[in-house]
Every structure is written in C-alpha cells, then in structure tokens.
mmCIF file of C-alpha atoms in Angstrom:
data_model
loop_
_atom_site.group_PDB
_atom_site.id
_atom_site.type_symbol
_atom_site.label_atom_id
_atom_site.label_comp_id
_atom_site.label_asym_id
_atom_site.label_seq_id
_atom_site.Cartn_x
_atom_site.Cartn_y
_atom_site.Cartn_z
ATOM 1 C CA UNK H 13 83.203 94.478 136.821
ATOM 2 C CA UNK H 14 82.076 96.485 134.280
ATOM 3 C CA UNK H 15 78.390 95.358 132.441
ATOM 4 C CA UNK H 16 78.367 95.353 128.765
ATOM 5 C CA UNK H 17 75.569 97.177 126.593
ATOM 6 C CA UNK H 18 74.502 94.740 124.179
ATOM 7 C CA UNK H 19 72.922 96.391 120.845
ATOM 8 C CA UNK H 20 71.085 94.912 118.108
ATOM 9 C CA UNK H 21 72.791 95.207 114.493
ATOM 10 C CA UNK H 22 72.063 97.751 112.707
ATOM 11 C CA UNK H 23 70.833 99.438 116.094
ATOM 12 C CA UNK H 24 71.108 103.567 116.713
ATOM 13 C CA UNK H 25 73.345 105.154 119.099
ATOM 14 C CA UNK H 26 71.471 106.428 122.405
ATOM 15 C CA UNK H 27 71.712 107.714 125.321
ATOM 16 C CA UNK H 28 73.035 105.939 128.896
ATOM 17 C CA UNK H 29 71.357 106.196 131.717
ATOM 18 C CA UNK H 30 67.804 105.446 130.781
ATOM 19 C CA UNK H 31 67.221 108.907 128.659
ATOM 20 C CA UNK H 32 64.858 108.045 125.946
ATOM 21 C CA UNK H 33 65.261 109.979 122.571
ATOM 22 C CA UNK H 34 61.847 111.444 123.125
ATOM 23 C CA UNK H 35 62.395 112.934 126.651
ATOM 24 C CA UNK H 36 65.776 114.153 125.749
ATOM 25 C CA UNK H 37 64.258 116.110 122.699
ATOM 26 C CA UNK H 38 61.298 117.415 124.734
ATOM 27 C CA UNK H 39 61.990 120.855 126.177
ATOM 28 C CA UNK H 40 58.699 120.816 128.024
ATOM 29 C CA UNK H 41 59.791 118.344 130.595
ATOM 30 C CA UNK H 42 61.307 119.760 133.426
ATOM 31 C CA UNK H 43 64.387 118.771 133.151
ATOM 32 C CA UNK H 44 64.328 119.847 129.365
ATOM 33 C CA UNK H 45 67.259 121.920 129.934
ATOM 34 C CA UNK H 46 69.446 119.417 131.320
ATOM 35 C CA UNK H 47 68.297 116.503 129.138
ATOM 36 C CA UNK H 48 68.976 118.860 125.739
ATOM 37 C CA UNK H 49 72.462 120.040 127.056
ATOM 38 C CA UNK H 50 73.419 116.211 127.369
ATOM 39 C CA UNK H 51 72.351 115.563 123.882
ATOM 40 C CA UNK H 52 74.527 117.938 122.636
ATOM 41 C CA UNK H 53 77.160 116.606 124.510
ATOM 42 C CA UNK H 54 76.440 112.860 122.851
ATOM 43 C CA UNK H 55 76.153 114.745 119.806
ATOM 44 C CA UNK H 56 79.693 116.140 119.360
ATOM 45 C CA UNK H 57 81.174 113.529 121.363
ATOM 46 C CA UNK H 58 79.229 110.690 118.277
ATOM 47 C CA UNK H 59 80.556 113.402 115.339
ATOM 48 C CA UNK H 60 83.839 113.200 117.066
ATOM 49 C CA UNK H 61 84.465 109.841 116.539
ATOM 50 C CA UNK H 62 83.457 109.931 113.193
ATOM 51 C CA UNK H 63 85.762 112.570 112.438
ATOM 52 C CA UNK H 64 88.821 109.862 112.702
ATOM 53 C CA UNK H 65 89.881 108.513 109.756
ATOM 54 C CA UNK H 66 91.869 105.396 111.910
ATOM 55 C CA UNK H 67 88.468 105.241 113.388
ATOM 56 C CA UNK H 68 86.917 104.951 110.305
ATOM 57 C CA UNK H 69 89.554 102.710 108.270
ATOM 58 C CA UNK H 70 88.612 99.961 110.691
ATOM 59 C CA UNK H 71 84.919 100.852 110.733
ATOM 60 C CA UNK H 72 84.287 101.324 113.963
ATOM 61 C CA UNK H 73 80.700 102.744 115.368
ATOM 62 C CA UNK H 74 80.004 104.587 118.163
ATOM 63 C CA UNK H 75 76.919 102.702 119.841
ATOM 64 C CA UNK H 76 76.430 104.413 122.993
ATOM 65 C CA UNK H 77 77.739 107.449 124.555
ATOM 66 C CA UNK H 78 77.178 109.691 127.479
ATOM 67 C CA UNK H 79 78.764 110.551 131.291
ATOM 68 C CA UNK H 80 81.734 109.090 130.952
ATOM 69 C CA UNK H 81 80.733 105.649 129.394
ATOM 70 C CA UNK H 82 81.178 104.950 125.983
ATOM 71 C CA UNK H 83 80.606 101.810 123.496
ATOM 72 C CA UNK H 84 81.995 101.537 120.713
ATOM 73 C CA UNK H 85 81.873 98.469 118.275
ATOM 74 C CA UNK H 86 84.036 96.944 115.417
ATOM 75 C CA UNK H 87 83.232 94.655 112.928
ATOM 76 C CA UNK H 88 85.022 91.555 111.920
ATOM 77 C CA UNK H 89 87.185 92.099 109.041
ATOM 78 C CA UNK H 90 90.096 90.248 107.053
ATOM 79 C CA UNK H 91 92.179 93.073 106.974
ATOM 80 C CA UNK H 92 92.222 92.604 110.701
ATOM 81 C CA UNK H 93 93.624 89.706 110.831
ATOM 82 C CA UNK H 94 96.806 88.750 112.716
ATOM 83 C CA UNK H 95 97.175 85.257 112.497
ATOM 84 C CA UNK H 96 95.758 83.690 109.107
ATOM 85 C CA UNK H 97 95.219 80.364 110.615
ATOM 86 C CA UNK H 98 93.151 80.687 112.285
ATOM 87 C CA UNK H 99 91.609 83.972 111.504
ATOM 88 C CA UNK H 100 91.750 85.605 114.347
ATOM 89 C CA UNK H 101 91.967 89.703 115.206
ATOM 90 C CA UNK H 102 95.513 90.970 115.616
ATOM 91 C CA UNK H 103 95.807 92.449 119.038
ATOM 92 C CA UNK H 104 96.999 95.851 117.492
ATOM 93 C CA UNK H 105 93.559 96.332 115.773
ATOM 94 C CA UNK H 106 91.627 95.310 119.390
ATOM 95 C CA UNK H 107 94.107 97.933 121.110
ATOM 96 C CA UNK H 108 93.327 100.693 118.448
ATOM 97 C CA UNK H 109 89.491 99.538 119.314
ATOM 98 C CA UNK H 110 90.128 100.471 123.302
ATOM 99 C CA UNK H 111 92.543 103.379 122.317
ATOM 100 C CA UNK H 112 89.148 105.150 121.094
ATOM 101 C CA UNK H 113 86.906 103.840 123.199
ATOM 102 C CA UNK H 114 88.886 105.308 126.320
ATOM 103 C CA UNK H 115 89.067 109.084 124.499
ATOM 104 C CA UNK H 116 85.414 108.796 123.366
ATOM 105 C CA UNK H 117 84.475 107.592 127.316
ATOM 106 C CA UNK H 118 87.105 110.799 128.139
ATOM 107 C CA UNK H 119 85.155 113.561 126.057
ATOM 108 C CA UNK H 120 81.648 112.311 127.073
ATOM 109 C CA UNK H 121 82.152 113.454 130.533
ATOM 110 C CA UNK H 122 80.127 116.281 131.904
ATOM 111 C CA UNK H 123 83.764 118.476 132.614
ATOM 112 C CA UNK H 124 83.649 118.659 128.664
ATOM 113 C CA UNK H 125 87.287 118.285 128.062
ATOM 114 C CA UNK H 126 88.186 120.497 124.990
ATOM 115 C CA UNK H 127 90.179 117.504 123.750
ATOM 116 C CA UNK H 128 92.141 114.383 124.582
ATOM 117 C CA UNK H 129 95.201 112.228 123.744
ATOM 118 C CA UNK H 130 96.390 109.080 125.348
ATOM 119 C CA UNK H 131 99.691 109.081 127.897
ATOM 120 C CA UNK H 132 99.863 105.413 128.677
ATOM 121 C CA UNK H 133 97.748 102.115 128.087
ATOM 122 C CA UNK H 134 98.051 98.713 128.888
ATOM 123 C CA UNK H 135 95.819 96.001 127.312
ATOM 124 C CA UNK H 136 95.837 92.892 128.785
ATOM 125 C CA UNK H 137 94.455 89.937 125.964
ATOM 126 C CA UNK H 138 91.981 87.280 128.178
ATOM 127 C CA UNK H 139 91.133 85.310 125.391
ATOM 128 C CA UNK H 140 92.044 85.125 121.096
ATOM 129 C CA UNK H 141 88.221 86.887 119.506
ATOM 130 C CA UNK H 142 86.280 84.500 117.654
ATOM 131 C CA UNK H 143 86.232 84.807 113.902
ATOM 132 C CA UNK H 144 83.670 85.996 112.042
ATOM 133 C CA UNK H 145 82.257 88.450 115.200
ATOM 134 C CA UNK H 146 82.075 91.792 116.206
ATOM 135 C CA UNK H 147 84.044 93.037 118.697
ATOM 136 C CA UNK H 148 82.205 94.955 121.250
ATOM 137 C CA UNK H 149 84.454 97.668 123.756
ATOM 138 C CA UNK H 150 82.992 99.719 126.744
ATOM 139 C CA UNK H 151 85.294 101.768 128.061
ATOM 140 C CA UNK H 152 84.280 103.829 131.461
ATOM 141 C CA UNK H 153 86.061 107.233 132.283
ATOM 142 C CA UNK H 154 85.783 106.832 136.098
ATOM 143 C CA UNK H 155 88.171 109.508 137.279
ATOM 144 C CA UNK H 156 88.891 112.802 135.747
ATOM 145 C CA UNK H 157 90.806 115.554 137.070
ATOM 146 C CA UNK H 158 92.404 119.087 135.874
ATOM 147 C CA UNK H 159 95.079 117.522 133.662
ATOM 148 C CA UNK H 160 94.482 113.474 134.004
ATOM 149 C CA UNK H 161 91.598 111.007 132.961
ATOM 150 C CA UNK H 162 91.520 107.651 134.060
ATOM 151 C CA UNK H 163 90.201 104.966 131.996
ATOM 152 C CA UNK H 164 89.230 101.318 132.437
ATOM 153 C CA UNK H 165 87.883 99.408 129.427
ATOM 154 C CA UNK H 166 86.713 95.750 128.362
ATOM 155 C CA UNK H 167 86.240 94.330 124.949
ATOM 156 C CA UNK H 168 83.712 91.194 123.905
ATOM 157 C CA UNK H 169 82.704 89.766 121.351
ATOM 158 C CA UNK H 170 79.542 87.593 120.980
ATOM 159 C CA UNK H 171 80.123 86.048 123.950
ATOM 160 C CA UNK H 172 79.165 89.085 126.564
ATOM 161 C CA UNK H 173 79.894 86.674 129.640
ATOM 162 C CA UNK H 174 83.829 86.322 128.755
ATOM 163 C CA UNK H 175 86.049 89.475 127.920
ATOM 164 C CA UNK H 176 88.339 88.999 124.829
ATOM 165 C CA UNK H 177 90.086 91.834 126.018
ATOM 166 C CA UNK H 178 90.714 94.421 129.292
ATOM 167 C CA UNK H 179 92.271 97.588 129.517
ATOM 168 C CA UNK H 180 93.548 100.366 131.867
ATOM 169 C CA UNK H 181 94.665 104.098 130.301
ATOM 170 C CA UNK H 182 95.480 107.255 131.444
ATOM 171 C CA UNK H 183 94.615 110.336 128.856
ATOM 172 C CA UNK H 184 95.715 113.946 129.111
ATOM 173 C CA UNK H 185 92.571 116.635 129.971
ATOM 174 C CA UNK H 186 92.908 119.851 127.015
ATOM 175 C CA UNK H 187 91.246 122.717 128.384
ATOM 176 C CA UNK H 188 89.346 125.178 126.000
ATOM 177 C CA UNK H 189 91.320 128.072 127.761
ATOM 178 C CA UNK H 190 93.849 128.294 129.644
ATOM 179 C CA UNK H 191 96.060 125.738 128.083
ATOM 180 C CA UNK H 192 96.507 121.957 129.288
ATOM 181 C CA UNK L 13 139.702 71.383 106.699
ATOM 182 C CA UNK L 14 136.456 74.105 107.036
ATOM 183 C CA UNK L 15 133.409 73.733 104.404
ATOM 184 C CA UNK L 16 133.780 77.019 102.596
ATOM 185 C CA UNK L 17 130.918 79.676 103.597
ATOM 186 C CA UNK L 18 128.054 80.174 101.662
ATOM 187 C CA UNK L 19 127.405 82.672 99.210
ATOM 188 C CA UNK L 20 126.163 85.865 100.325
ATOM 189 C CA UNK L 21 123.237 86.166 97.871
ATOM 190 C CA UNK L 22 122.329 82.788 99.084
ATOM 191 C CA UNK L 23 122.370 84.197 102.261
ATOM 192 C CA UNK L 24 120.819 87.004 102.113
ATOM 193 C CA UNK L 25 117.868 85.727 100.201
ATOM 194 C CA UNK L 26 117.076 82.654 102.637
ATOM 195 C CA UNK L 27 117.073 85.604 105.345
ATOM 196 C CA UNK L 28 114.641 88.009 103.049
ATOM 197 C CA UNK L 29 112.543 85.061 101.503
ATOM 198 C CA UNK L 30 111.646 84.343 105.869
ATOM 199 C CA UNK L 31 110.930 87.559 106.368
ATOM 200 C CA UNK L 32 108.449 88.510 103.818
ATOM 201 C CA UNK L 33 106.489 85.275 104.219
ATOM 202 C CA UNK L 34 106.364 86.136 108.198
ATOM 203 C CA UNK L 35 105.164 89.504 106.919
ATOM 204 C CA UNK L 36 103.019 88.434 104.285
ATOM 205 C CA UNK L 37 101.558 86.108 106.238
ATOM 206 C CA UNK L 38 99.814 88.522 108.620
ATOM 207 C CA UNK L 39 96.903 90.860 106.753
ATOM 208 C CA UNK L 40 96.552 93.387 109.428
ATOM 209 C CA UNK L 41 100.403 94.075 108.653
ATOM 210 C CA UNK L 42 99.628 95.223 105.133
ATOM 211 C CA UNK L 43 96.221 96.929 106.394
ATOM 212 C CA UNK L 44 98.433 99.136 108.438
ATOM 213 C CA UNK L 45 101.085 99.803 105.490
ATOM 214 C CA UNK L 46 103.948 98.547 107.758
ATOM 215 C CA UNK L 47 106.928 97.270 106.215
ATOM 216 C CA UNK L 48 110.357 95.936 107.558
ATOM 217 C CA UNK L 49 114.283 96.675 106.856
ATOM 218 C CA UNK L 50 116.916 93.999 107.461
ATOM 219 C CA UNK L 51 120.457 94.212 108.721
ATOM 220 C CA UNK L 52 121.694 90.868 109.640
ATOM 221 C CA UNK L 53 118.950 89.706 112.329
ATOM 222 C CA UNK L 54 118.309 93.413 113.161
ATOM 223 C CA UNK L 55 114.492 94.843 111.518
ATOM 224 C CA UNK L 56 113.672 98.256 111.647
ATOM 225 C CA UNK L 57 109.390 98.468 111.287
ATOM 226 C CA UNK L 58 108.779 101.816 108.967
ATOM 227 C CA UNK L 59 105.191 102.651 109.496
ATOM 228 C CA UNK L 60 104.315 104.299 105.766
ATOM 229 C CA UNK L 61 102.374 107.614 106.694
ATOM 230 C CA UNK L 62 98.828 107.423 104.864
ATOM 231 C CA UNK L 63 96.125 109.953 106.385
ATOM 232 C CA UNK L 64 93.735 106.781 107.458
ATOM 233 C CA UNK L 65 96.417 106.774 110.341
ATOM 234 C CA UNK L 66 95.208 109.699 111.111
ATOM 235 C CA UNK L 67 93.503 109.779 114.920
ATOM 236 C CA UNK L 68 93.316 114.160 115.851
ATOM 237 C CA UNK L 69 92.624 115.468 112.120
ATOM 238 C CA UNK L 70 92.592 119.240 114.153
ATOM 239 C CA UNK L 71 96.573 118.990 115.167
ATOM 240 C CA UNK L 72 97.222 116.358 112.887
ATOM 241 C CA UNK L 73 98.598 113.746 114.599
ATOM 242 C CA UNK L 74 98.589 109.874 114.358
ATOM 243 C CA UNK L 75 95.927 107.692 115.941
ATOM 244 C CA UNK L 76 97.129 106.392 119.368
ATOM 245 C CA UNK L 77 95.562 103.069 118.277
ATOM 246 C CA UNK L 78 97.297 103.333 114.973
ATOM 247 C CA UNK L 79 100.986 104.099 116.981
ATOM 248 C CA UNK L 80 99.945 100.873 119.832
ATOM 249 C CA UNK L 81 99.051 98.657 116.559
ATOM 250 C CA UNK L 82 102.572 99.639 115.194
ATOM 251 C CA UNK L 83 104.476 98.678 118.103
ATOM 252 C CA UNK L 84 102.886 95.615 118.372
ATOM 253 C CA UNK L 85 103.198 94.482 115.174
ATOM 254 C CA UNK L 86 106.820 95.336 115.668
ATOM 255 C CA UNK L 87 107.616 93.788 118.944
ATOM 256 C CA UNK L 88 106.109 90.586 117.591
ATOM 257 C CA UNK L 89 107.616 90.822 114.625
ATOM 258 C CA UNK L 90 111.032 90.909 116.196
ATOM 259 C CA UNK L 91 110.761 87.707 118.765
ATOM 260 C CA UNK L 92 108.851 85.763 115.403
ATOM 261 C CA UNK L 93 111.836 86.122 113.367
ATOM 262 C CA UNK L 94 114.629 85.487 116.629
ATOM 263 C CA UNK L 95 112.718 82.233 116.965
ATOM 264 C CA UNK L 96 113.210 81.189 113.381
ATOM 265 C CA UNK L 97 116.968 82.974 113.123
ATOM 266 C CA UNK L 98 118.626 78.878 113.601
ATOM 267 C CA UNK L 99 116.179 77.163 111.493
ATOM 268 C CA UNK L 100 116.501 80.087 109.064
ATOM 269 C CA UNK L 101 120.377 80.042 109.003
ATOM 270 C CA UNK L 102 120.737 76.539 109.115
ATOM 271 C CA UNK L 103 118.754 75.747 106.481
ATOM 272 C CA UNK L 104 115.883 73.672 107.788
ATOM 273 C CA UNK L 105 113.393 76.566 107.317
ATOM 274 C CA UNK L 106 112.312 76.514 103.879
ATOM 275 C CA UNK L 107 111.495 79.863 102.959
ATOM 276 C CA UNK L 108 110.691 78.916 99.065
ATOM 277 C CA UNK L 109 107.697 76.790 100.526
ATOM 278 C CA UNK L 110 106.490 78.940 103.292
ATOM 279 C CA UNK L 111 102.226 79.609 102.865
ATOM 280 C CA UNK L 112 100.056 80.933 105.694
ATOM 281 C CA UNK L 113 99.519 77.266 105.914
ATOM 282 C CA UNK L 114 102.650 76.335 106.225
ATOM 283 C CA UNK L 115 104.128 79.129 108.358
ATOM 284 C CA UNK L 116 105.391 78.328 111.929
ATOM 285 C CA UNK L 117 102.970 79.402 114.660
ATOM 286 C CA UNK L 118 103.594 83.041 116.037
ATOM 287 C CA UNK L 119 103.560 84.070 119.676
ATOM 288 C CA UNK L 120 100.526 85.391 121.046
ATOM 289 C CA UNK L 121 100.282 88.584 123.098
ATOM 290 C CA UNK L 122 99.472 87.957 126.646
ATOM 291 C CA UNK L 123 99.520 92.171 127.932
ATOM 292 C CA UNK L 124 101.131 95.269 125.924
ATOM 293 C CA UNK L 125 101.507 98.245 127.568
ATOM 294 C CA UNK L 126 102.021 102.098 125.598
ATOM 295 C CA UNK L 127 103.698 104.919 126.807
ATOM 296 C CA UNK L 128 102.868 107.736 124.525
ATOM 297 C CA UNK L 129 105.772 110.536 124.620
ATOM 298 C CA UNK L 130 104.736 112.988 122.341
ATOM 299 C CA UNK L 131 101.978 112.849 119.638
ATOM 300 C CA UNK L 132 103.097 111.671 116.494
ATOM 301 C CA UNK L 133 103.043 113.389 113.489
ATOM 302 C CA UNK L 134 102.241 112.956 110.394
ATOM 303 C CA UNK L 135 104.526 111.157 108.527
ATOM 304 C CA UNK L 136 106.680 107.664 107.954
ATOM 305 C CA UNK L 137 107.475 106.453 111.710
ATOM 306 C CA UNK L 138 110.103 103.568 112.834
ATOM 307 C CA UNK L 139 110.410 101.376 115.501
ATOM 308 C CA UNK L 140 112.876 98.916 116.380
ATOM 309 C CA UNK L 141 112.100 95.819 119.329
ATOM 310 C CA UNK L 142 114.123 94.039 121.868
ATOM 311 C CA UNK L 143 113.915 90.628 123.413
ATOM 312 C CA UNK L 144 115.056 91.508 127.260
ATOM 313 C CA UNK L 145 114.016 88.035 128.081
ATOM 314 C CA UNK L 146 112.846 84.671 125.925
ATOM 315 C CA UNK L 147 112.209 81.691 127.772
ATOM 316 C CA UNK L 148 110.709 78.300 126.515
ATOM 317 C CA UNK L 149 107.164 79.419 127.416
ATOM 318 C CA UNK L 150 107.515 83.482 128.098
ATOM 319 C CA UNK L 151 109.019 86.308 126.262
ATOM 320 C CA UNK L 152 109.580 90.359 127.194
ATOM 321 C CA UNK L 153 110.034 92.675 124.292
ATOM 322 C CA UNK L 154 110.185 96.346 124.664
ATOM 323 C CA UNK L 155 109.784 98.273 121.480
ATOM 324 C CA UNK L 156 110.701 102.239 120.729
ATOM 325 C CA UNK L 157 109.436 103.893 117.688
ATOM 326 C CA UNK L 158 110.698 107.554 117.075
ATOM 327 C CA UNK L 159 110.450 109.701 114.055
ATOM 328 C CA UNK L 160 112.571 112.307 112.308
ATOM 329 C CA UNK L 161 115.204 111.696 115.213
ATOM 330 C CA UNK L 162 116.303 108.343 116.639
ATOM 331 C CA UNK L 163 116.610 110.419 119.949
ATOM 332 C CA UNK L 164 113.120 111.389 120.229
ATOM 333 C CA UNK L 165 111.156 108.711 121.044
ATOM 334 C CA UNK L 166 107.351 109.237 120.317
ATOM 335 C CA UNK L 167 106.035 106.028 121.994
ATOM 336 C CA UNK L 168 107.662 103.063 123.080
ATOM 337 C CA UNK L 169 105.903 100.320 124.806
ATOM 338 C CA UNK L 170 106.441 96.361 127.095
ATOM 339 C CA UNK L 171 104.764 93.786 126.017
ATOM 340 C CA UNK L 172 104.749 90.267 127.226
ATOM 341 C CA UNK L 173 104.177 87.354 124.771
ATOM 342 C CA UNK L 174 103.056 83.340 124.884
ATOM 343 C CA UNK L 175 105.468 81.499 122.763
ATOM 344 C CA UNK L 176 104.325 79.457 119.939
ATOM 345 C CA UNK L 177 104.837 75.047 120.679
ATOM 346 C CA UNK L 178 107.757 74.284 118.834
ATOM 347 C CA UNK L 179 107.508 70.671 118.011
#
C-alpha cells in the first residue's frame, strides 16, 4: 500500500525522507555533501516537470520529490471534464496525471537517469473523482535497472483513505553516454 | 411493397448531428483539440497537433499522458456512438434536442492499459477503436493511433469499460 503525502494549498515542494530545507542547505553538517547533491537532484528533477507544456496545460505541480517518490498534484478544472453531468474528471486527464508522476518518480532516483519515456501503462479507475477537488498522485519508482524502470502509482483526491485511481508502468532508462 | 429509403442528407445529418453532441458534450474532448471523421459507423479520432501536447520539449515529442488521453477519448468514443448506432438510425434518438442534459449516459472506464511503440511526434495523430467484445454490462475496445503511416503504430492501447443503464 502505498501512503499518501498530504500538503497544504498553496504549500512548497520539499524534500522526502525527513530532510528539512535548512539541513539540506547547510554544508556544515556532516552530511552536507550528500544532503546538497540530493537537492540538486530535486532541483532539476522540480524544473523538469515544469518544463512540460502538457504538464503545464493541465496545471499540474510538483509537490514532493526525491529517491524515487514523487507527488505530483492537479487541480480541478472544467476543461477536465469527461462527463458534464455530473462533472466529473475524464479518465484521460487522471492518466496524463500518473503518466508524469511515474517519469518524475523515474528521474528522481539516485541512478540519475539522463531521461525517460513511458513503454507501457495500465491505469486501473477505483472510483469516479469528486468534483470540485484536487487530484492528488504519488507515484513510487521501486525498481530500476540498466534499460527498465518500474513504476507503481495511486491517485486521491480529498479523500486520502480511498484511491480514485491506481497504476502500474514500465519507463525506458536514457543514459547520458553510452546510448539507451 | 418496400417504404422507399430515406434521403441521404437526411441521413447523413441524423448520423453527424449524434456525433457532435456526443463530442460536444464532453469538455476535456475540446481541451485536448480532438476531433472525429465519419464513414458510415466508422470514426477516425485526429488529435490536432498544438505544442501544449507537448511532454519531451528536448526531442520533441508528444506527452505520453497527452497520447493515453487520446486513446481513451477514442476508444470511448467508439463503443458511445455503437451503443446509440439503432436509436440513431432508427430515429428514436433525437439529435436536434440532444444537451449535456439530455445526452444518454456514457460508459465509464473500469482499466486502460498503453503500449507506447515509438514516441510520437509532433504533429496531427489518428486513432481508430474496436469493440472486440460488448456485452449488456462489459465492453473490450482496443484502440491504435499511428501517424504519417497507418502501418506504424505509435501507441495503441485495451481498455475495458462499464456500460451505461439503458432504460
């Protein structure tokens, strides 16, 4: 079962795993080094995903990031709609939603794949998203090898107990050298 | 002694007025920029490139989330407007009166799964859906989508779909 990050509105991306912003930008700790280089990481990986216009034309923001866990979230929207109705989300939009949330959880691993692209996902739809909320997706990378990452993600909205939404992907691994 | 058939413009337009209030009907359709050919009860989705369907702005290539939301809206497309082929052609569906209000209930996805096959680049893309199997409750629907060649598939994906109550 994978836990869900809940963030306040409005809230700033930051770091997994307990790494305040203040020890990560303090070099004098010990682990200074370590904490700075993983910054970075959440850095590029944050500038990344805003870098995509898709991304972007359906306003999605990266919440958390970092070792192969990301969060990203996705506000509700009438252009998102699939079935007037009743308002709710088209699937497509809540698939596009996991789509990035799998690459971003892909790139934030500590491997540092050069770049990504999805080979195959399947979304399976639990529940129809309430109106009016944000949709919430955590996707974990939680195998990676040369050429393969393996992805499992699950979307929420308000209601963090009961997933709208899971999903299982497989993306390709671009080296910086070398080739794919 | 046979009734004579009916007009072909009368026909025709019945068929189109059905279709564009299915599509119309659906705002994440027009968000997308998707539009829909007709050939008899055969639709071809044409995905309209525009660069906010953009997903790798270093190759370019389309979003993968942009390319699943495609196929999707195709697939369901497809089954919505088999299930309303009868009342369309026989008359009972009203197209002249159709609202969002109005409009019969579409099916719901229950799982979609895409198989990306190359990325896609950027420009238009089509797709064109099959129902392998429509029951009274269930429905399969596989879905292609290629894009300078109808041989060179750049996704395709399964999806399996809840169908709407029919009463």
């Amino acid at each position: 079962m994978l836990r869900h990050f809940a963030l306040a509105p409005g809230a700033r991306p930051r770091m997994i795993r307990g790494q305040s912003e203040r020890r990560v930008m303090d070099d004098t700790q010990p682990n200074g080094d370590a904490a700075k280089l993983a910054e970075d990481k959440a850095r590029i990986a944050r500038q990344f995903i805003e870098a995509i216009p898709f991304s972007g034309a359906l306003k999605m923001s990266l919440d958390e990031i970092g070792d192969g866990v990301a969060v990203i979230s996705m506000p509700y929207d009438d252009a998102l709609v699939g079935d007037p109705r009743t308002g709710v989300i088209h699937g497509g939009a809540v698939s596009a939603l996991m789509d990035t949330c799998g690459g971003a959880a892909v790139m934030s691993r500590s491997e540092g794949p050069a770049g990504t692209a999805t080979l195959d996902l399947r979304i399976d739809y639990m529940r129809p998203a309430t109106p009016g909320e944000t949709i919430v997706a955590r996707a974990e990378c939680y195998h990676i090898t040369r050429s393969v990452a393996f992805v499992r993600a699950e979307a929420f909205d308000a209601d963090d107990t009961r997933p709208v939404a899971s999903a299982t992907g497989a993306f390709t691994v671009m080296r910086a050298e070398g080739g794919a | 002694m046979r009734n004579a058939p009916e007009p072909v413009d009368v026909i025709k337009s019945r068929r189109d007025k059905a279709l564009a209030a299915l599509v119309e009907g659906v705002p994440y359709i027009r968000t997308l920029g998707v539009g829909f050919d007709r050939r008899g009860d055969e639709l071809t989705a044409v995905l309209n490139y525009d660069d906010k369907l953009i997903g790798n702005p270093f190759l370019p290539a389309l979003h993968g989330g942009a390319t699943a939301s495609f196929l999707e809206v195709s697939a369901i497309m497809e089954l919505s407007f088999a299930i309303l082929w009868d009342e369309i052609e026989s008359g009972r569906l009203n197209a002249d009166s159709l609202t969002p209000e109005t409009l019969p209930r579409l099916p719901k996805t229950i799982d979609f799964t895409v198989d990306y096959l190359r990325s896609g680049l950027p420009r238009d893309a089509y797709a064109r859906a099959r129902v392998n199997r429509s029951g009274r409750r269930y429905a399969s629907v596989h879905v292609e989508a290629w894009q300078d060649n109808r041989e060179r598939l750049f996704a395709q994906a399964t999806g399996h779909f809840l169908m709407p109550d029919r009463s």
